[in-house]
PDB file of C-alpha atoms in Angstrom:
ATOM      1  CA  MET A   1     -26.899 -17.890 -83.102  1.00  0.00           C
ATOM      2  CA  VAL A   2     -28.545 -14.622 -84.205  1.00  0.00           C
ATOM      3  CA  ALA A   3     -28.848 -12.565 -87.382  1.00  0.00           C
ATOM      4  CA  GLN A   4     -25.981 -10.299 -88.408  1.00  0.00           C
ATOM      5  CA  MET A   5     -27.890  -7.293 -89.712  1.00  0.00           C
ATOM      6  CA  TYR A   6     -25.144  -4.724 -90.232  1.00  0.00           C
ATOM      7  CA  VAL A   7     -23.758  -6.009 -93.506  1.00  0.00           C
ATOM      8  CA  ASP A   8     -22.967  -3.846 -96.541  1.00  0.00           C
ATOM      9  CA  GLN A   9     -24.254  -5.812 -99.531  1.00  0.00           C
ATOM     10  CA  ALA A  10     -26.838  -5.625-102.288  1.00  0.00           C
ATOM     11  CA  SER A  11     -29.053  -7.819-104.441  1.00  0.00           C
ATOM     12  CA  ALA A  12     -31.636  -7.304-107.163  1.00  0.00           C
ATOM     13  CA  VAL A  13     -34.493  -9.268-108.693  1.00  0.00           C
ATOM     14  CA  ILE A  14     -36.106  -8.273-112.014  1.00  0.00           C
ATOM     15  CA  MET A  15     -39.744  -9.352-112.316  1.00  0.00           C
ATOM     16  CA  THR A  16     -41.661  -9.454-115.592  1.00  0.00           C
ATOM     17  CA  THR A  17     -44.301 -11.505-117.312  1.00  0.00           C
ATOM     18  CA  TYR A  18     -42.965 -14.403-119.346  1.00  0.00           C
ATOM     19  CA  ALA A  19     -44.081 -12.660-122.534  1.00  0.00           C
ATOM     20  CA  LYS A  20     -42.187  -9.490-121.620  1.00  0.00           C
ATOM     21  CA  ALA A  21     -39.052 -11.458-120.793  1.00  0.00           C
ATOM     22  CA  LYS A  22     -39.154 -13.094-124.234  1.00  0.00           C
ATOM     23  CA  GLU A  23     -39.794  -9.716-125.878  1.00  0.00           C
ATOM     24  CA  LEU A  24     -36.683  -8.351-124.154  1.00  0.00           C
ATOM     25  CA  GLY A  25     -34.635 -11.278-125.388  1.00  0.00           C
ATOM     26  CA  VAL A  26     -33.995 -12.916-122.036  1.00  0.00           C
ATOM     27  CA  PRO A  27     -32.766 -16.451-122.804  1.00  0.00           C
ATOM     28  CA  GLU A  28     -34.676 -19.419-121.368  1.00  0.00           C
ATOM     29  CA  THR A  29     -31.582 -20.415-119.397  1.00  0.00           C
ATOM     30  CA  LYS A  30     -31.883 -17.194-117.360  1.00  0.00           C
ATOM     31  CA  ILE A  31     -35.624 -17.277-116.601  1.00  0.00           C
ATOM     32  CA  ILE A  32     -36.798 -18.513-113.199  1.00  0.00           C
ATOM     33  CA  HIS A  33     -40.534 -19.053-112.705  1.00  0.00           C
ATOM     34  CA  LEU A  34     -42.532 -18.521-109.537  1.00  0.00           C
ATOM     35  CA  HIS A  35     -44.765 -21.590-109.242  1.00  0.00           C
ATOM     36  CA  GLY A  36     -46.445 -20.997-105.912  1.00  0.00           C
ATOM     37  CA  CYS A  37     -46.543 -18.307-103.238  1.00  0.00           C
ATOM     38  CA  ALA A  38     -48.350 -17.203-100.110  1.00  0.00           C
ATOM     39  CA  ASP A  39     -48.353 -14.481 -97.457  1.00  0.00           C
ATOM     40  CA  THR A  40     -49.681 -15.054 -93.957  1.00  0.00           C
ATOM     41  CA  LYS A  41     -49.747 -13.327 -90.587  1.00  0.00           C
ATOM     42  CA  GLU A  42     -49.624 -14.953 -87.179  1.00  0.00           C
ATOM     43  CA  LYS A  43     -51.888 -13.598 -84.446  1.00  0.00           C
ATOM     44  CA  TRP A  44     -50.388 -10.153 -83.877  1.00  0.00           C
ATOM     45  CA  HIS A  45     -50.219 -10.042 -80.060  1.00  0.00           C
ATOM     46  CA  ILE A  46     -47.846 -12.564 -78.559  1.00  0.00           C
ATOM     47  CA  SER A  47     -50.344 -13.149 -75.763  1.00  0.00           C
ATOM     48  CA  ASP A  48     -52.908 -14.318 -78.360  1.00  0.00           C
ATOM     49  CA  ARG A  49     -50.722 -17.034 -79.888  1.00  0.00           C
ATOM     50  CA  VAL A  50     -52.194 -20.522 -79.793  1.00  0.00           C
ATOM     51  CA  ASP A  51     -48.974 -21.795 -78.196  1.00  0.00           C
ATOM     52  CA  TYR A  52     -45.244 -21.052 -78.242  1.00  0.00           C
ATOM     53  CA  THR A  53     -43.969 -24.213 -79.876  1.00  0.00           C
ATOM     54  CA  SER A  54     -45.654 -23.936 -83.277  1.00  0.00           C
ATOM     55  CA  CYS A  55     -46.471 -21.386 -85.959  1.00  0.00           C
ATOM     56  CA  PRO A  56     -49.828 -21.950 -87.693  1.00  0.00           C
ATOM     57  CA  ALA A  57     -49.046 -19.120 -90.142  1.00  0.00           C
ATOM     58  CA  MET A  58     -46.022 -21.079 -91.407  1.00  0.00           C
ATOM     59  CA  ARG A  59     -48.025 -24.276 -91.711  1.00  0.00           C
ATOM     60  CA  VAL A  60     -50.955 -22.674 -93.550  1.00  0.00           C
ATOM     61  CA  GLY A  61     -48.831 -20.465 -95.796  1.00  0.00           C
ATOM     62  CA  SER A  62     -46.390 -23.165 -96.832  1.00  0.00           C
ATOM     63  CA  GLN A  63     -49.215 -25.566 -97.615  1.00  0.00           C
ATOM     64  CA  HIS A  64     -50.938 -22.972 -99.807  1.00  0.00           C
ATOM     65  CA  ALA A  65     -47.718 -22.208-101.690  1.00  0.00           C
ATOM     66  CA  PHE A  66     -47.071 -25.911-102.306  1.00  0.00           C
ATOM     67  CA  ASP A  67     -50.675 -26.530-103.348  1.00  0.00           C
ATOM     68  CA  MET A  68     -50.503 -23.624-105.775  1.00  0.00           C
ATOM     69  CA  ALA A  69     -47.332 -25.090-107.295  1.00  0.00           C
ATOM     70  CA  GLY A  70     -48.683 -28.646-107.317  1.00  0.00           C
ATOM     71  CA  LYS A  71     -45.633 -29.690-105.311  1.00  0.00           C
ATOM     72  CA  SER A  72     -44.644 -30.672-101.779  1.00  0.00           C
ATOM     73  CA  ALA A  73     -41.611 -30.287 -99.556  1.00  0.00           C
ATOM     74  CA  ALA A  74     -40.456 -33.691-100.796  1.00  0.00           C
ATOM     75  CA  ASP A  75     -40.202 -32.277-104.334  1.00  0.00           C
ATOM     76  CA  MET A  76     -37.822 -29.480-103.336  1.00  0.00           C
ATOM     77  CA  ALA A  77     -34.127 -29.878-104.099  1.00  0.00           C
ATOM     78  CA  LEU A  78     -33.179 -26.630-102.341  1.00  0.00           C
ATOM     79  CA  PHE A  79     -34.443 -24.654 -99.361  1.00  0.00           C
ATOM     80  CA  ASP A  80     -33.765 -21.322 -97.775  1.00  0.00           C
ATOM     81  CA  LEU A  81     -35.623 -21.018 -94.481  1.00  0.00           C
ATOM     82  CA  TYR A  82     -35.480 -17.585 -92.885  1.00  0.00           C
ATOM     83  CA  SER A  83     -32.944 -17.938 -90.104  1.00  0.00           C
ATOM     84  CA  CYS A  84     -32.997 -14.922 -87.783  1.00  0.00           C
ATOM     85  CA  PHE A  85     -32.780 -17.273 -84.778  1.00  0.00           C
ATOM     86  CA  PRO A  86     -32.420 -21.054 -84.354  1.00  0.00           C
ATOM     87  CA  SER A  87     -36.006 -21.255 -83.082  1.00  0.00           C
ATOM     88  CA  ALA A  88     -37.311 -19.754 -86.354  1.00  0.00           C
ATOM     89  CA  VAL A  89     -35.643 -22.538 -88.339  1.00  0.00           C
ATOM     90  CA  GLU A  90     -36.805 -25.241 -85.939  1.00  0.00           C
ATOM     91  CA  VAL A  91     -40.415 -24.034 -86.037  1.00  0.00           C
ATOM     92  CA  ALA A  92     -40.274 -23.846 -89.849  1.00  0.00           C
ATOM     93  CA  CYS A  93     -38.993 -27.421 -90.013  1.00  0.00           C
ATOM     94  CA  ASP A  94     -41.895 -28.555 -87.841  1.00  0.00           C
ATOM     95  CA  ALA A  95     -44.373 -26.706 -90.076  1.00  0.00           C
ATOM     96  CA  LEU A  96     -42.906 -28.313 -93.214  1.00  0.00           C
ATOM     97  CA  GLY A  97     -42.358 -31.757 -91.709  1.00  0.00           C
ATOM     98  CA  LEU A  98     -38.602 -31.456 -92.346  1.00  0.00           C
ATOM     99  CA  ASP A  99     -35.818 -33.059 -90.365  1.00  0.00           C
ATOM    100  CA  PRO A 100     -33.484 -30.229 -89.239  1.00  0.00           C
ATOM    101  CA  PHE A 101     -30.639 -32.428 -90.498  1.00  0.00           C
ATOM    102  CA  ASP A 102     -32.223 -33.018 -93.905  1.00  0.00           C
ATOM    103  CA  PRO A 103     -29.335 -33.794 -96.300  1.00  0.00           C
ATOM    104  CA  ARG A 104     -30.679 -31.224 -98.784  1.00  0.00           C
ATOM    105  CA  GLY A 105     -29.798 -28.475 -96.322  1.00  0.00           C
ATOM    106  CA  LEU A 106     -31.934 -25.623 -95.062  1.00  0.00           C
ATOM    107  CA  THR A 107     -30.201 -22.630 -96.699  1.00  0.00           C
ATOM    108  CA  VAL A 108     -28.568 -21.691-100.003  1.00  0.00           C
ATOM    109  CA  THR A 109     -26.732 -18.653 -98.590  1.00  0.00           C
ATOM    110  CA  GLY A 110     -25.413 -19.915 -95.254  1.00  0.00           C
ATOM    111  CA  GLY A 111     -28.208 -18.219 -93.337  1.00  0.00           C
ATOM    112  CA  LEU A 112     -28.474 -14.888 -91.547  1.00  0.00           C
ATOM    113  CA  PRO A 113     -25.887 -15.654 -88.826  1.00  0.00           C
ATOM    114  CA  PHE A 114     -23.210 -16.267 -91.473  1.00  0.00           C
ATOM    115  CA  PHE A 115     -24.380 -14.581 -94.683  1.00  0.00           C
ATOM    116  CA  GLY A 116     -25.946 -11.511 -93.135  1.00  0.00           C
ATOM    117  CA  GLY A 117     -28.326  -9.123 -94.795  1.00  0.00           C
ATOM    118  CA  PRO A 118     -29.693  -5.693 -93.863  1.00  0.00           C
ATOM    119  CA  GLY A 119     -32.991  -6.404 -92.152  1.00  0.00           C
ATOM    120  CA  ASN A 120     -35.589  -8.288 -94.172  1.00  0.00           C
ATOM    121  CA  ASN A 121     -33.561  -7.666 -97.335  1.00  0.00           C
ATOM    122  CA  TYR A 122     -31.961 -11.016 -96.557  1.00  0.00           C
ATOM    123  CA  THR A 123     -34.863 -12.753 -98.307  1.00  0.00           C
ATOM    124  CA  MET A 124     -34.011 -10.882-101.504  1.00  0.00           C
ATOM    125  CA  HIS A 125     -30.521 -12.391-101.279  1.00  0.00           C
ATOM    126  CA  ALA A 126     -32.029 -15.829-100.729  1.00  0.00           C
ATOM    127  CA  ILE A 127     -34.209 -15.462-103.853  1.00  0.00           C
ATOM    128  CA  ALA A 128     -31.260 -14.201-105.925  1.00  0.00           C
ATOM    129  CA  THR A 129     -29.029 -17.052-104.756  1.00  0.00           C
ATOM    130  CA  MET A 130     -31.815 -19.570-105.324  1.00  0.00           C
ATOM    131  CA  ALA A 131     -32.194 -18.283-108.899  1.00  0.00           C
ATOM    132  CA  GLN A 132     -28.493 -18.846-109.551  1.00  0.00           C
ATOM    133  CA  LYS A 133     -28.615 -22.388-108.217  1.00  0.00           C
ATOM    134  CA  LEU A 134     -31.803 -23.277-110.114  1.00  0.00           C
ATOM    135  CA  ARG A 135     -30.276 -22.044-113.373  1.00  0.00           C
ATOM    136  CA  ALA A 136     -27.500 -24.581-112.763  1.00  0.00           C
ATOM    137  CA  ALA A 137     -30.060 -27.332-112.059  1.00  0.00           C
ATOM    138  CA  PRO A 138     -32.959 -26.428-114.400  1.00  0.00           C
ATOM    139  CA  THR A 139     -35.181 -29.421-113.580  1.00  0.00           C
ATOM    140  CA  SER A 140     -35.067 -28.737-109.834  1.00  0.00           C
ATOM    141  CA  TYR A 141     -37.389 -26.787-107.537  1.00  0.00           C
ATOM    142  CA  GLY A 142     -36.463 -24.505-104.654  1.00  0.00           C
ATOM    143  CA  TYR A 143     -38.351 -23.082-101.695  1.00  0.00           C
ATOM    144  CA  VAL A 144     -37.709 -19.710 -99.999  1.00  0.00           C
ATOM    145  CA  THR A 145     -39.350 -18.303 -96.874  1.00  0.00           C
ATOM    146  CA  GLY A 146     -39.220 -14.942 -95.126  1.00  0.00           C
ATOM    147  CA  ASN A 147     -40.582 -13.636 -91.852  1.00  0.00           C
ATOM    148  CA  GLY A 148     -40.706 -10.464 -89.819  1.00  0.00           C
ATOM    149  CA  TRP A 149     -41.269  -9.426 -86.213  1.00  0.00           C
ATOM    150  CA  TYR A 150     -41.800 -12.257 -83.729  1.00  0.00           C
ATOM    151  CA  LEU A 151     -42.511 -14.977 -86.310  1.00  0.00           C
ATOM    152  CA  THR A 152     -45.447 -12.722 -87.169  1.00  0.00           C
ATOM    153  CA  LYS A 153     -45.411 -11.916 -90.908  1.00  0.00           C
ATOM    154  CA  HIS A 154     -44.527 -14.660 -93.399  1.00  0.00           C
ATOM    155  CA  SER A 155     -43.933 -15.087 -97.115  1.00  0.00           C
ATOM    156  CA  PHE A 156     -43.331 -18.263 -99.121  1.00  0.00           C
ATOM    157  CA  GLY A 157     -42.238 -18.985-102.677  1.00  0.00           C
ATOM    158  CA  VAL A 158     -41.684 -22.071-104.851  1.00  0.00           C
ATOM    159  CA  TYR A 159     -39.289 -21.458-107.755  1.00  0.00           C
ATOM    160  CA  SER A 160     -37.943 -23.372-110.744  1.00  0.00           C
ATOM    161  CA  ALA A 161     -36.402 -22.869-114.190  1.00  0.00           C
ATOM    162  CA  GLN A 162     -39.196 -25.174-115.379  1.00  0.00           C
ATOM    163  CA  ALA A 163     -42.225 -23.307-116.690  1.00  0.00           C
ATOM    164  CA  PRO A 164     -45.536 -23.936-114.879  1.00  0.00           C
ATOM    165  CA  ASP A 165     -48.046 -26.212-116.600  1.00  0.00           C
ATOM    166  CA  GLY A 166     -50.674 -23.476-116.670  1.00  0.00           C
ATOM    167  CA  PRO A 167     -51.064 -19.727-116.207  1.00  0.00           C
ATOM    168  CA  PHE A 168     -49.934 -18.126-112.952  1.00  0.00           C
ATOM    169  CA  GLU A 169     -53.016 -17.321-110.892  1.00  0.00           C
ATOM    170  CA  ARG A 170     -52.551 -15.903-107.428  1.00  0.00           C
ATOM    171  CA  VAL A 171     -55.503 -15.863-105.024  1.00  0.00           C
ATOM    172  CA  SER A 172     -56.131 -13.376-102.233  1.00  0.00           C
ATOM    173  CA  SER A 173     -54.438 -14.272 -98.965  1.00  0.00           C
ATOM    174  CA  ALA A 174     -57.775 -13.645 -97.231  1.00  0.00           C
ATOM    175  CA  SER A 175     -58.951 -17.021 -98.539  1.00  0.00           C
ATOM    176  CA  TYR A 176     -56.507 -18.872 -96.276  1.00  0.00           C
ATOM    177  CA  GLN A 177     -55.612 -16.245 -93.655  1.00  0.00           C
ATOM    178  CA  SER A 178     -58.935 -16.995 -91.974  1.00  0.00           C
ATOM    179  CA  ASP A 179     -57.595 -20.472 -91.132  1.00  0.00           C
ATOM    180  CA  ILE A 180     -55.173 -18.718 -88.772  1.00  0.00           C
ATOM    181  CA  ASP A 181     -57.363 -15.888 -87.530  1.00  0.00           C
ATOM    182  CA  THR A 182     -60.141 -18.247 -86.398  1.00  0.00           C
ATOM    183  CA  LEU A 183     -57.883 -20.437 -84.259  1.00  0.00           C
ATOM    184  CA  THR A 184     -58.875 -20.269 -80.597  1.00  0.00           C
ATOM    185  CA  SER A 185     -56.567 -18.270 -78.347  1.00  0.00           C
ATOM    186  CA  PRO A 186     -56.296 -19.042 -74.620  1.00  0.00           C
ATOM    187  CA  ALA A 187     -58.254 -16.853 -72.233  1.00  0.00           C
ATOM    188  CA  PHE A 188     -56.177 -13.897 -71.022  1.00  0.00           C
ATOM    189  CA  THR A 189     -56.165 -11.833 -67.835  1.00  0.00           C
ATOM    190  CA  GLN A 190     -54.400  -8.536 -67.218  1.00  0.00           C
ATOM    191  CA  THR A 191     -54.623  -8.892 -63.433  1.00  0.00           C
ATOM    192  CA  PRO A 192     -53.532 -12.433 -62.512  1.00  0.00           C
ATOM    193  CA  GLN A 193     -53.478 -13.531 -58.879  1.00  0.00           C
ATOM    194  CA  GLY A 194     -52.410 -16.791 -57.302  1.00  0.00           C
ATOM    195  CA  GLU A 195     -50.668 -20.010 -58.194  1.00  0.00           C
ATOM    196  CA  ALA A 196     -49.595 -20.592 -61.762  1.00  0.00           C
ATOM    197  CA  ALA A 197     -47.080 -22.292 -64.046  1.00  0.00           C
ATOM    198  CA  VAL A 198     -44.546 -20.925 -66.502  1.00  0.00           C
ATOM    199  CA  GLU A 199     -45.649 -21.313 -70.135  1.00  0.00           C
ATOM    200  CA  THR A 200     -42.599 -19.579 -71.600  1.00  0.00           C
ATOM    201  CA  TYR A 201     -40.061 -16.985 -70.506  1.00  0.00           C
ATOM    202  CA  THR A 202     -36.945 -14.973 -71.275  1.00  0.00           C
ATOM    203  CA  VAL A 203     -34.389 -12.816 -69.490  1.00  0.00           C
ATOM    204  CA  VAL A 204     -33.557  -9.346 -70.831  1.00  0.00           C
ATOM    205  CA  PHE A 205     -29.895  -8.314 -70.687  1.00  0.00           C
ATOM    206  CA  LYS A 206     -28.112  -4.969 -70.857  1.00  0.00           C
ATOM    207  CA  LYS A 207     -24.810  -6.052 -72.327  1.00  0.00           C
ATOM    208  CA  GLN A 208     -23.594  -8.764 -69.944  1.00  0.00           C
ATOM    209  CA  ASP A 209     -25.980  -7.929 -67.088  1.00  0.00           C
ATOM    210  CA  PRO A 210     -29.491  -9.400 -66.653  1.00  0.00           C
ATOM    211  CA  VAL A 211     -31.971  -6.599 -65.923  1.00  0.00           C
ATOM    212  CA  LYS A 212     -35.436  -8.140 -66.116  1.00  0.00           C
ATOM    213  CA  ALA A 213     -37.172 -11.500 -66.361  1.00  0.00           C
ATOM    214  CA  LEU A 214     -40.325 -11.850 -68.445  1.00  0.00           C
ATOM    215  CA  PHE A 215     -42.907 -14.574 -67.867  1.00  0.00           C
ATOM    216  CA  ILE A 216     -45.859 -15.807 -69.841  1.00  0.00           C
ATOM    217  CA  GLY A 217     -47.796 -18.086 -67.540  1.00  0.00           C
ATOM    218  CA  ARG A 218     -51.071 -19.867 -66.945  1.00  0.00           C
ATOM    219  CA  LEU A 219     -53.134 -19.634 -63.777  1.00  0.00           C
ATOM    220  CA  ASN A 220     -53.687 -23.047 -62.214  1.00  0.00           C
ATOM    221  CA  GLU A 221     -57.306 -22.352 -61.288  1.00  0.00           C
ATOM    222  CA  THR A 222     -58.634 -21.014 -64.585  1.00  0.00           C
ATOM    223  CA  GLY A 223     -55.939 -21.751 -67.174  1.00  0.00           C
ATOM    224  CA  ALA A 224     -55.938 -18.073 -68.146  1.00  0.00           C
ATOM    225  CA  ARG A 225     -52.738 -16.765 -69.673  1.00  0.00           C
ATOM    226  CA  PHE A 226     -50.966 -13.718 -68.250  1.00  0.00           C
ATOM    227  CA  LEU A 227     -47.819 -11.612 -68.567  1.00  0.00           C
ATOM    228  CA  ALA A 228     -45.550 -10.908 -65.607  1.00  0.00           C
ATOM    229  CA  THR A 229     -42.056  -9.760 -64.763  1.00  0.00           C
ATOM    230  CA  SER A 230     -39.405  -9.942 -62.065  1.00  0.00           C
ATOM    231  CA  LYS A 231     -36.252  -7.961 -61.351  1.00  0.00           C
ATOM    232  CA  ASP A 232     -35.153 -10.232 -58.512  1.00  0.00           C
ATOM    233  CA  PRO A 233     -31.520 -11.281 -59.216  1.00  0.00           C
ATOM    234  CA  ALA A 234     -32.145 -14.699 -57.670  1.00  0.00           C
ATOM    235  CA  VAL A 235     -35.108 -15.316 -59.962  1.00  0.00           C
ATOM    236  CA  MET A 236     -33.155 -14.230 -63.024  1.00  0.00           C
ATOM    237  CA  ALA A 237     -30.197 -16.421 -62.062  1.00  0.00           C
ATOM    238  CA  GLN A 238     -32.429 -19.484 -61.884  1.00  0.00           C
ATOM    239  CA  MET A 239     -34.036 -18.683 -65.248  1.00  0.00           C
ATOM    240  CA  ILE A 240     -30.625 -18.375 -66.896  1.00  0.00           C
ATOM    241  CA  ASP A 241     -29.135 -21.543 -65.438  1.00  0.00           C
ATOM    242  CA  GLN A 242     -32.141 -23.877 -65.275  1.00  0.00           C
ATOM    243  CA  PRO A 243     -35.069 -24.859 -67.529  1.00  0.00           C
ATOM    244  CA  VAL A 244     -38.169 -23.406 -65.912  1.00  0.00           C
ATOM    245  CA  ILE A 245     -41.019 -24.088 -68.363  1.00  0.00           C
ATOM    246  CA  GLY A 246     -43.828 -25.721 -66.385  1.00  0.00           C
ATOM    247  CA  ARG A 247     -42.323 -24.697 -63.072  1.00  0.00           C
ATOM    248  CA  PRO A 248     -44.733 -23.478 -60.352  1.00  0.00           C
ATOM    249  CA  ILE A 249     -44.847 -19.723 -59.757  1.00  0.00           C
ATOM    250  CA  THR A 250     -47.019 -17.282 -57.871  1.00  0.00           C
ATOM    251  CA  VAL A 251     -48.189 -14.050 -59.492  1.00  0.00           C
ATOM    252  CA  ALA A 252     -49.859 -10.862 -58.307  1.00  0.00           C
ATOM    253  CA  PRO A 253     -50.657  -7.455 -59.829  1.00  0.00           C
ATOM    254  CA  GLY A 254     -47.911  -4.898 -59.192  1.00  0.00           C
ATOM    255  CA  GLU A 255     -47.767  -1.108 -59.332  1.00  0.00           C
ATOM    256  CA  LYS A 256     -46.509  -1.010 -62.935  1.00  0.00           C
ATOM    257  CA  ALA A 257     -46.589  -4.668 -64.010  1.00  0.00           C
ATOM    258  CA  ASN A 258     -47.654  -8.044 -62.760  1.00  0.00           C
ATOM    259  CA  GLU A 259     -44.970  -9.585 -60.563  1.00  0.00           C
ATOM    260  CA  ALA A 260     -44.033 -13.269 -60.509  1.00  0.00           C
ATOM    261  CA  ARG A 261     -41.774 -15.387 -58.324  1.00  0.00           C
ATOM    262  CA  PHE A 262     -41.016 -19.049 -58.085  1.00  0.00           C
ATOM    263  CA  ALA A 263     -43.173 -20.981 -55.659  1.00  0.00           C
ATOM    264  CA  SER A 264     -41.250 -22.029 -52.573  1.00  0.00           C
TER     265      SER A 264
END
């Protein structure tokens, strides 16, 4: 279910202009062209995210990459969606309008849980594998994504053995990054008090033992978002065994962190 980072492997990508590749004698059958690309960043602080079920940075970045290539997700024969966790793939599918069970598949390597890759170097492996597959299907197009941190930093690329119709012209990411930065974040409070509801949550483990529950919630009265925690074993047990999103909680400032518990 999660990325296998500690894998001893290597990959390499050689980048040149088309003219330089021809000067070096690289045959057409080996050349893969980058048709479209983009780099985006989600709102850095998790507490500033618009919500926890979508990723505007994926939506904006993928659309820019496709627009630059003059293509769409429907035109892609191959995909490799960065797969550090199942949620990352699911959110990417939503951003692209893909069915998670799309018959084209969502990876050319097997994905991080099976293929591995040392840290973000996995995306290099995805590009290298995509190049091999596109050489074997020279009229096809492939799409590769990468991300880092908590679905925070994103990169997108559209590739093909087919040459682009015109010159490659990349624009500054600032021209579309503003579409993400200007999205309205919920109001936030550092000192929440009162009745609230769970917006999202997780339980932190030390090996097999739960040690701390983390809440992101919304105050009922104001709708303000907050962060809170609990080390109560009963609270953690409920969060592990039951879905609790939307469940009523009460929250109050604590000595070191805000403290939450389920409403009785």
